[in-house]
CSV table of C-alpha atoms and ligand atoms in Angstrom, one decimal:
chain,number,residue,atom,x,y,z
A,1,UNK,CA,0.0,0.0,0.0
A,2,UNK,CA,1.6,3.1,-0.8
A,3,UNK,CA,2.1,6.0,1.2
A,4,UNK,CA,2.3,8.4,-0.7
A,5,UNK,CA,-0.9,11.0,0.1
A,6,UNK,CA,-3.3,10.5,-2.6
A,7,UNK,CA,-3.1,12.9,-5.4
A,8,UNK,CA,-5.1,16.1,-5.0
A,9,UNK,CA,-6.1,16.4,-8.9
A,10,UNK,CA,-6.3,20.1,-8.1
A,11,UNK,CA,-2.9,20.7,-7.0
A,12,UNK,CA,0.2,20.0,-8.1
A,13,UNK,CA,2.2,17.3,-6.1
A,14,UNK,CA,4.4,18.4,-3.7
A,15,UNK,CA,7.6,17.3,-6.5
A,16,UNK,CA,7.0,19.1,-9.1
A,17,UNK,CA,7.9,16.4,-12.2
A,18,UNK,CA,10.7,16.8,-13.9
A,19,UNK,CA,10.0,19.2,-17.1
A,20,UNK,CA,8.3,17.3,-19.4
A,21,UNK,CA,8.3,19.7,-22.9
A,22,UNK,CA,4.9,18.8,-24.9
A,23,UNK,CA,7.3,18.4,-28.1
A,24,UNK,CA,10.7,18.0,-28.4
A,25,UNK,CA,12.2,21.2,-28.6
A,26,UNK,CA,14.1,22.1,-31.5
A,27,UNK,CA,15.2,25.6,-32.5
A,28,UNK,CA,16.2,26.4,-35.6
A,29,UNK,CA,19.7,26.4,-35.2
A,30,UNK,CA,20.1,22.8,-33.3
A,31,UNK,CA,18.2,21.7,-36.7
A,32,UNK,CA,20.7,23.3,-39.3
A,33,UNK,CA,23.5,21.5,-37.2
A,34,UNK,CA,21.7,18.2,-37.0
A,35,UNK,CA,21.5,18.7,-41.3
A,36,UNK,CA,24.9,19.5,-41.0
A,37,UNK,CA,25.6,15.4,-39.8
A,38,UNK,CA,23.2,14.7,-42.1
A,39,UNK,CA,24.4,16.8,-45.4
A,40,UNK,CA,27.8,17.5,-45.4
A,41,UNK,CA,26.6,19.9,-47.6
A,42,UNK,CA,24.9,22.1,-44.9
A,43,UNK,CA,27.6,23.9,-43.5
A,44,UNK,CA,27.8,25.2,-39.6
A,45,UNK,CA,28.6,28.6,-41.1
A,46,UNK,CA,25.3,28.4,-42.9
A,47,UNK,CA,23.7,28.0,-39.8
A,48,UNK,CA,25.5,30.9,-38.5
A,49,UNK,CA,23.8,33.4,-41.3
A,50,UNK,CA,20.6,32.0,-40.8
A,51,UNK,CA,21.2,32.8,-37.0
A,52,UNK,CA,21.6,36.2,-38.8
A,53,UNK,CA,17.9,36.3,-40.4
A,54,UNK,CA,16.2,34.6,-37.0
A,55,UNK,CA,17.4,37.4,-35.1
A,56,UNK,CA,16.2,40.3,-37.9
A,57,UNK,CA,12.7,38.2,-37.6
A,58,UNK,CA,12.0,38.8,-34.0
A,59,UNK,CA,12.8,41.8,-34.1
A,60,UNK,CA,10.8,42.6,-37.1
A,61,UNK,CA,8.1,40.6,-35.4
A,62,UNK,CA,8.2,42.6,-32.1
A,63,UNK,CA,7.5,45.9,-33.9
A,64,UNK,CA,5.2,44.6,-36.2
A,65,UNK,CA,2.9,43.0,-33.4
A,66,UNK,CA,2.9,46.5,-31.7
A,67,UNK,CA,2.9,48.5,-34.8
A,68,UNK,CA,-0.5,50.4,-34.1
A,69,UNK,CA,0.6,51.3,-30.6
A,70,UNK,CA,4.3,53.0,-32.3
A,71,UNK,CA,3.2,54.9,-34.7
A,72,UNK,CA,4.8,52.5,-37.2
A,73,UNK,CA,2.3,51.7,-39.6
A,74,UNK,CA,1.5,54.2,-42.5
A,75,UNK,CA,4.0,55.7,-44.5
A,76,UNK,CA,7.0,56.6,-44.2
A,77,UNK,CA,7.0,59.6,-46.2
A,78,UNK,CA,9.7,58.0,-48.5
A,79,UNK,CA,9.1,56.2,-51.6
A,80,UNK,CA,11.3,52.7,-52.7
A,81,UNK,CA,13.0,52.4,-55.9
A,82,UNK,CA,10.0,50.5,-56.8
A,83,UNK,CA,8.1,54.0,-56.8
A,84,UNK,CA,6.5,52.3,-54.1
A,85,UNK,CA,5.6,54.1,-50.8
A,86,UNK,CA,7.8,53.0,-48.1
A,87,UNK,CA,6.3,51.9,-45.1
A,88,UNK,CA,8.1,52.7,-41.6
A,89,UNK,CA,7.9,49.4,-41.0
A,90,UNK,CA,9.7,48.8,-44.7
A,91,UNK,CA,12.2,51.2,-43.7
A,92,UNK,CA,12.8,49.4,-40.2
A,93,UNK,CA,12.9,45.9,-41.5
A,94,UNK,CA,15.5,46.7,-44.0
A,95,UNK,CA,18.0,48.3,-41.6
A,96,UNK,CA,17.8,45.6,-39.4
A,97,UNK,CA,18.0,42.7,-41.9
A,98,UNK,CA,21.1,44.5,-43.0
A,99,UNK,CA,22.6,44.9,-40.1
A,100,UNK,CA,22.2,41.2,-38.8
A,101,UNK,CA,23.6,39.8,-41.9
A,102,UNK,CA,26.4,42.6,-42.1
A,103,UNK,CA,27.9,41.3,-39.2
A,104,UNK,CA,28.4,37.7,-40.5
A,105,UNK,CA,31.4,37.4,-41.8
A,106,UNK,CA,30.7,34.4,-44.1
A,107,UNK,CA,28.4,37.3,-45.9
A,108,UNK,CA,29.4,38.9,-48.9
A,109,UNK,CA,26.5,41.0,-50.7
A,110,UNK,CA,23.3,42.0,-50.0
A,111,UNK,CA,20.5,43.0,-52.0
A,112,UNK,CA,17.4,44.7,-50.9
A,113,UNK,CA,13.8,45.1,-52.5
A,114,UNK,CA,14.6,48.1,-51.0
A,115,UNK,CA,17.6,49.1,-52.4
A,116,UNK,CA,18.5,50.2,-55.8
A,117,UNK,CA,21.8,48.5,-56.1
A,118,UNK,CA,23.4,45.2,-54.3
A,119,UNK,CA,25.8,46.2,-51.3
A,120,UNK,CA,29.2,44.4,-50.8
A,121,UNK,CA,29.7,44.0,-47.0
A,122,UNK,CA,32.9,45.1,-46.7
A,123,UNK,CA,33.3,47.7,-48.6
A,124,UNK,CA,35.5,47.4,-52.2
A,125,UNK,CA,37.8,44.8,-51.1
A,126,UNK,CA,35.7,41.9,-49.1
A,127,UNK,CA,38.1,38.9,-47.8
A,128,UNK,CA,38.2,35.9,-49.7
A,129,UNK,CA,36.6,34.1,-47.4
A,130,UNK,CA,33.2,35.7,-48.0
A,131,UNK,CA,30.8,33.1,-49.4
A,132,UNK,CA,27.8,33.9,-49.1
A,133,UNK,CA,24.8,36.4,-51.5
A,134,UNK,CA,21.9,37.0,-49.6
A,135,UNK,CA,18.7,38.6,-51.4
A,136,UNK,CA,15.5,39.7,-49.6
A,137,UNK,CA,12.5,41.5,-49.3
A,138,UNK,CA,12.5,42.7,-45.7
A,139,UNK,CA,8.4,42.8,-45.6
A,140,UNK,CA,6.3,42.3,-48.5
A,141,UNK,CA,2.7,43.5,-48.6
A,142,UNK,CA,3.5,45.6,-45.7
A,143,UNK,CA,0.8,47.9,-47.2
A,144,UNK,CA,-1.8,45.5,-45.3
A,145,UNK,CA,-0.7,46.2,-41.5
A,146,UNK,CA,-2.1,49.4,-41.5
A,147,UNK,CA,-5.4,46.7,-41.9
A,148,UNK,CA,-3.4,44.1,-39.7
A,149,UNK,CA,-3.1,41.5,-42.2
A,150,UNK,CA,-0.1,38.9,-42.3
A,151,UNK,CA,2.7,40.2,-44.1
A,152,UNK,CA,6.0,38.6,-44.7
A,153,UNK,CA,10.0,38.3,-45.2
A,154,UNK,CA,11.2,36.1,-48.0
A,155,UNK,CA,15.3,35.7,-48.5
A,156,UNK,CA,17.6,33.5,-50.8
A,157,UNK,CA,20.7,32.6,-50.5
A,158,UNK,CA,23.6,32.0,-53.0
A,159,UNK,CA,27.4,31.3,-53.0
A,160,UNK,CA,29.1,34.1,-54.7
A,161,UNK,CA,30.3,32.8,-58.3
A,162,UNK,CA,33.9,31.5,-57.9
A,163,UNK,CA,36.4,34.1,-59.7
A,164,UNK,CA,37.5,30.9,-62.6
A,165,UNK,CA,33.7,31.8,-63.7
A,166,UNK,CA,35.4,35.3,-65.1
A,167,UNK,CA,35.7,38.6,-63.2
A,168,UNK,CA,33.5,37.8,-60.8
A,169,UNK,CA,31.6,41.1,-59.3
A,170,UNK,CA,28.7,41.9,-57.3
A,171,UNK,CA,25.7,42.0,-60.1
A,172,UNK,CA,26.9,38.6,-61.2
A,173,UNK,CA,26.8,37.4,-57.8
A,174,UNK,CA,23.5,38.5,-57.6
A,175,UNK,CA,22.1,37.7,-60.9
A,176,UNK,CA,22.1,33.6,-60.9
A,177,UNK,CA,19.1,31.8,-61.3
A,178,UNK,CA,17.1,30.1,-58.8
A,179,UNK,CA,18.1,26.5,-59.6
A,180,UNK,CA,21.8,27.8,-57.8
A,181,UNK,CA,20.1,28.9,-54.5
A,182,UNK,CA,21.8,26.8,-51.8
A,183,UNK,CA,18.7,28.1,-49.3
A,184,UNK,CA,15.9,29.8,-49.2
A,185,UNK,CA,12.4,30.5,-46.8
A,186,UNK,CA,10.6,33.2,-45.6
A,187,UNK,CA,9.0,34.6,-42.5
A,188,UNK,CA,5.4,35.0,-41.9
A,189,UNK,CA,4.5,37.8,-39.4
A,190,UNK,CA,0.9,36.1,-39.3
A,191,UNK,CA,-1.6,34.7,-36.1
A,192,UNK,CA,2.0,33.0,-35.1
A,193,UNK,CA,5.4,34.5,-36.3
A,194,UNK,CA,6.8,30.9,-38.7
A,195,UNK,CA,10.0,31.1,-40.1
A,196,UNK,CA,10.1,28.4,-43.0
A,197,UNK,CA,13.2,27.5,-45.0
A,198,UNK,CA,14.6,24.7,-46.8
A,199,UNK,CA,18.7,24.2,-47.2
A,200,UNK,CA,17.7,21.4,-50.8
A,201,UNK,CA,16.8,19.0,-48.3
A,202,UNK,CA,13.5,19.5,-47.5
A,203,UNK,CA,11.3,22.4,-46.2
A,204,UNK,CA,10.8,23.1,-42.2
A,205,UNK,CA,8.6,25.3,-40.4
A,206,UNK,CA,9.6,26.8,-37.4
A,207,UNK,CA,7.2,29.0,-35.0
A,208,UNK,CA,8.5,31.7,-32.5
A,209,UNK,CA,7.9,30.9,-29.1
A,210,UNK,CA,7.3,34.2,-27.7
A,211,UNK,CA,8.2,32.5,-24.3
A,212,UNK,CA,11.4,31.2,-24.8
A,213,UNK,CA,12.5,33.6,-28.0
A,214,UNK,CA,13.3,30.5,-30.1
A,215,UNK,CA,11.8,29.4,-33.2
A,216,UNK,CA,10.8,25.8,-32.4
A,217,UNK,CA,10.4,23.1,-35.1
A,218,UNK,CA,6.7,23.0,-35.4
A,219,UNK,CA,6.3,21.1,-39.3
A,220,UNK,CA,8.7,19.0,-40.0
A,221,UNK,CA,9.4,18.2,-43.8
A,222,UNK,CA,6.2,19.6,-45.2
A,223,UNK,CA,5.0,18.3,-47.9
A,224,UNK,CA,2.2,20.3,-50.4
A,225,UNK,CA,-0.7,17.9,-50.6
A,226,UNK,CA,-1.6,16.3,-54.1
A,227,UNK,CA,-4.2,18.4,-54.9
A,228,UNK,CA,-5.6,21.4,-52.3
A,229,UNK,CA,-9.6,22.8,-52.1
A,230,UNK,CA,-8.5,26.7,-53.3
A,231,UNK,CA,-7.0,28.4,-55.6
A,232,UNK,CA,-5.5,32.1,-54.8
A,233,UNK,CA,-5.5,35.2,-57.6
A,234,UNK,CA,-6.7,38.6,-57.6
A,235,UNK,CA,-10.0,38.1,-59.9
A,236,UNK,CA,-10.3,41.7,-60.5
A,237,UNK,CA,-7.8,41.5,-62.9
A,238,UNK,CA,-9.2,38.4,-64.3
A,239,UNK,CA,-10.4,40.6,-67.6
A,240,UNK,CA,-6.6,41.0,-68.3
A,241,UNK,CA,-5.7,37.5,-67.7
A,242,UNK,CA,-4.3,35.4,-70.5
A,243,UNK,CA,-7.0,33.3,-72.0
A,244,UNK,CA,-4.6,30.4,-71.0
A,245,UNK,CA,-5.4,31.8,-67.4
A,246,UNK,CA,-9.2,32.3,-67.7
A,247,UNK,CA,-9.8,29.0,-69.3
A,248,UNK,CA,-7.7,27.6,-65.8
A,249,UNK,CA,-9.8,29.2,-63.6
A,250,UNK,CA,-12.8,28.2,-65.5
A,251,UNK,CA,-11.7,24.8,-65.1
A,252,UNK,CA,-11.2,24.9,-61.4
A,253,UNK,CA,-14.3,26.3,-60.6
A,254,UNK,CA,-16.3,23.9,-62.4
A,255,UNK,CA,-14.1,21.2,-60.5
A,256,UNK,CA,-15.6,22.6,-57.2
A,257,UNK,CA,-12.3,25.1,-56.0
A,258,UNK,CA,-12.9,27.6,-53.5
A,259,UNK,CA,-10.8,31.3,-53.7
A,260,UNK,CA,-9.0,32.8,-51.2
A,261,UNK,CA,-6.8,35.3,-51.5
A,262,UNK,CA,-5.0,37.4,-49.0
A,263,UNK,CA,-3.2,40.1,-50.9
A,264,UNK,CA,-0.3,39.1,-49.4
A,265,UNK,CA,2.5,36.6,-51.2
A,266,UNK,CA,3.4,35.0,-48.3
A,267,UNK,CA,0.4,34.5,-46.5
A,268,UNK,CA,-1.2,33.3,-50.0
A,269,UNK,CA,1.5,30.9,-50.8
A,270,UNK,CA,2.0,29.7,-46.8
A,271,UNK,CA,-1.8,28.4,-47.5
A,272,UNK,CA,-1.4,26.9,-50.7
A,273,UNK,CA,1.7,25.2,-49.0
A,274,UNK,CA,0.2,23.5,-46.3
A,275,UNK,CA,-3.3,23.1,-47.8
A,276,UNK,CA,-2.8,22.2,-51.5
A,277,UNK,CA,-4.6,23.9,-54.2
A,278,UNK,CA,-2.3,26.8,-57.0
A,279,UNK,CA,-1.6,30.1,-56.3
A,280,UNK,CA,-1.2,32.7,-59.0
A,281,UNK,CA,-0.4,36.4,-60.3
A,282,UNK,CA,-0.7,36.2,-64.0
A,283,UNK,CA,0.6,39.5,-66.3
A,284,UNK,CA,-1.9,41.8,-66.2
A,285,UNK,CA,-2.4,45.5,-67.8
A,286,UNK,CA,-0.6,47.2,-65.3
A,287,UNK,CA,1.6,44.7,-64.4
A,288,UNK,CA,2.3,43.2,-68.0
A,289,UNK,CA,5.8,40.8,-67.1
A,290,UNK,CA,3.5,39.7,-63.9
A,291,UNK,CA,4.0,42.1,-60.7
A,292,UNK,CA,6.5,39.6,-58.2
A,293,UNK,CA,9.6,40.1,-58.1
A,294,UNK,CA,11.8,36.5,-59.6
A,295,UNK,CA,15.1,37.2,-57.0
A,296,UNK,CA,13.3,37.7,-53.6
A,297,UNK,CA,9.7,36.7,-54.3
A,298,UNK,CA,9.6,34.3,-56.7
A,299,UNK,CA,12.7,32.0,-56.4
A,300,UNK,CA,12.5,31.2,-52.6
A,301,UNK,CA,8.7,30.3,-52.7
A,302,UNK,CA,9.8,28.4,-55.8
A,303,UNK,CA,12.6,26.9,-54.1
A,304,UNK,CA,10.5,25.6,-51.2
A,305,UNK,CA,7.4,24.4,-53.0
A,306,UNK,CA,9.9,22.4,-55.0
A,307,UNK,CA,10.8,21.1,-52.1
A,308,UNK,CA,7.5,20.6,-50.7
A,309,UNK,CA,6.8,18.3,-53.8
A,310,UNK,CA,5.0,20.8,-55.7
A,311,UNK,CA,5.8,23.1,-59.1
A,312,UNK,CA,6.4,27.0,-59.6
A,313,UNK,CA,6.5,28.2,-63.4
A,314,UNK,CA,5.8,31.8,-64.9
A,315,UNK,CA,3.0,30.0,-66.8
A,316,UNK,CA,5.8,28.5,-69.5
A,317,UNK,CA,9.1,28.1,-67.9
A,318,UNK,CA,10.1,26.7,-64.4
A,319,UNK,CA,11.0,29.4,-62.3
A,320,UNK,CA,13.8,28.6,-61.1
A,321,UNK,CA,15.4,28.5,-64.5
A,322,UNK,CA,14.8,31.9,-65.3
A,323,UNK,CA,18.4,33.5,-66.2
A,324,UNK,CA,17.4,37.0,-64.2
A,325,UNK,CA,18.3,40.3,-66.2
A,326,UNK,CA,18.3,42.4,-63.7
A,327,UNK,CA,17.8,42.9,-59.4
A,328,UNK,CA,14.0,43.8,-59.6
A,329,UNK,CA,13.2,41.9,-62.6
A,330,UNK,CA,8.9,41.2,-62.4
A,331,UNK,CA,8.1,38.0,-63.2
A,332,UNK,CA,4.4,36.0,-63.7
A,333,UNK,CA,3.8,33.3,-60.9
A,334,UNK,CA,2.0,29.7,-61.2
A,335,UNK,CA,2.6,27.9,-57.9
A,336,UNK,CA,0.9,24.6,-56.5
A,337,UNK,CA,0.5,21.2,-55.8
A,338,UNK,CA,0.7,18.2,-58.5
A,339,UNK,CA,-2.6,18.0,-59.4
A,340,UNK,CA,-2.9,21.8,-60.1
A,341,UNK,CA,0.3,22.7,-61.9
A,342,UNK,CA,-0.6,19.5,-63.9
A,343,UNK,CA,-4.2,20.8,-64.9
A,344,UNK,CA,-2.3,24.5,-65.6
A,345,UNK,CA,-0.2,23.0,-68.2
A,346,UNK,CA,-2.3,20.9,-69.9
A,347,UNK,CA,-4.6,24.0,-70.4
A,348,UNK,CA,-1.2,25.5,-71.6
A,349,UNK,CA,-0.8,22.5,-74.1
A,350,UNK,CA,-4.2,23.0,-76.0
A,351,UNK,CA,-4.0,26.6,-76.5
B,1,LIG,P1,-2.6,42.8,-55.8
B,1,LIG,C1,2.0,42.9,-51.9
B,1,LIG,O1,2.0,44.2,-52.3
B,1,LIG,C2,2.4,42.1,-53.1
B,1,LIG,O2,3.6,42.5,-53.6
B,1,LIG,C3,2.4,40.6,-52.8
B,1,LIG,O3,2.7,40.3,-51.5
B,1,LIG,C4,1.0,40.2,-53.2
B,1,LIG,O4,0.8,38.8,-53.5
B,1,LIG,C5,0.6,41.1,-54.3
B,1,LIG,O5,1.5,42.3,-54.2
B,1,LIG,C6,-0.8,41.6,-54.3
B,1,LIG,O6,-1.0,42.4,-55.5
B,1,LIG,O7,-2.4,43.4,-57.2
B,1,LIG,O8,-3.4,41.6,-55.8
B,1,LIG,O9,-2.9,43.8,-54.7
């Protein structure tokens, strides 16, 4: 017969048992290592710049979640090189993404949606021992949190071309195409703040546990199911469409497809990868090459669904093939699971 007192189900035992986490936790870091046993090819000082882009996303995160109480939403009075207003928050997630990759010295360039030009870390003469391009868009659709809708960070990541390949300079380390991106992911400042990335290995999400400050491995290897329930386009511009396109969408919605659409890349393709189904921004009249941008939209959402078992193209050509022309090249977006990106080019086959 035990002696133990008989447990009070409203209090705790006097012992307190041993912490027992509800998951195993694994930040984002411990998982780049444990690719590193895995695939040589996964270097520690890769996991070193990615610590680089975790730390710019909580901080972007922190303002973002209190951006109403700061004054930070709205404008910034500034316009981007896009033409584009700047957002304070545009402004703020820029500097800080710069900064935290600055200061790793295995960085070597850094290009910006918000910058005209690419910007070698260390000024004309970077050691040899820089390896690394990294391009980004520090908060895309950051014209929704005035309306608190998610918004998002996306970032790729390159080698710089070795100097055999000719004189190798910054543009040319800059302009390579997707298929030579040796990581890539973005951040969604949504309901949870998820950092999801893939290193060619597979793609991870990671959620930031406000708690502990970590991002903790919360979807391991995800995978883009078959064929999803939505697809995800602007149908206001649907007049402008292709025909190719409106024949598509025709076709789904006889098939039974729901819409949603967020207005927001990240958000919009987050869904599609978790829940299946195509997203799409198709050239339109004002946007005639399609309105994403192929370096730091396109080609890491590419990268990942890839990896997720699903397809990007521009509506002809894989994405990540494109040979970019220049830093803030627009480029048309088809992006889904099997069974959608199969139905999108047989549509393409019978025009
Ligand atoms: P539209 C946000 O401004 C953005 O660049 C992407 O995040 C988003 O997918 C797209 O533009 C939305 O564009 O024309 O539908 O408002």
């Amino acid at each position: 017969m035990s002696n133990a007192a008989p447990q009070d189900p409203d209090h705790a035992p006097d012992e307190a048992p041993a912490f027992a986490a509800e998951r195993p936790i694994l930040t984002v870091q411990q998982h780049i290592l444990l690719e590193q046993t895995r695939f040589p090819g996964v270097s520690g000082e890769f996991s070193w710049l990615l610590s680089g882009i975790t730390l710019a996303a909580k901080m972007i995160s922190a303002r973002v979640r209190r951006a109403g109480l700061m004054d930070e939403s709205g404008a910034g009075g500034g316009q981007n090189i896009q033409g584009e207003i700047q957002q304070k928050l545009d402004i703020y997630a820029n500097q800080v993404l710069m900064h935290c990759l600055a200061v790793r010295e295995n960085v070597a360039v850094l290009a910006s949606e918000e910058n005209e030009h690419p910007q070698l870390v260390d000024g004309d003469n970077p050691r040899p021992e820089y390896s690394y391009v990294v391009v980004f868009d520090p908060l895309d659709g950051s014209s929704n949190i005035d309306v608190n809708v998610s918004v998002g960070t996306t970032f790729s990541i390159l080698r710089r071309r070795p100097v055999e390949e000719g004189e190798a300079d910054v543009m040319s380390d800059v302009l390579q195409p997707g298929s030579r991106q040796v990581a890539a992911g973005y951040v969604l400042y949504g309901s949870s703040t998820m950092l999801v990335y893939t290193a060619g290995n597979g793609v991870h999400g990671f959620t930031l546990d406000p708690a502990i400050g970590a991002f903790v491995l919360s979807h391991e290897n995800i995978r883009i199911p078959e064929r999803g329930k939505y697809y995800s386009v602007n149908e206001a511009h649907i007049d402008k469409f292709p025909p190719v396109c409106r024949r598509y969408l025709d076709g789904l919605r006889a098939a039974n497809y729901g819409s949603r659409y967020v207005g927001s890349m990240v958000a919009d393709v987050h869904r599609t990868l978790l829940k299946g189904g195509v997203f799409l921004y198709p050239p339109t009249a004002a946007n005639p090459e399609g309105k994403l941008r192929l370096l730091y939209e396109a080609n890491p959402v590419a990268f990942i669904v890839e990896q997720a078992g699903g397809r990007a193209s521009d509506g002809h050509r894989r994405i990540l093939d494109i040979p970019p022309e220049s830093i803030h090249q627009r480029t048309s977006l088809v992006l889904g699971g099997p069974s959608e990106m199969d139905a999108y080019e047989r549509c393409v086959a019978e025009e």
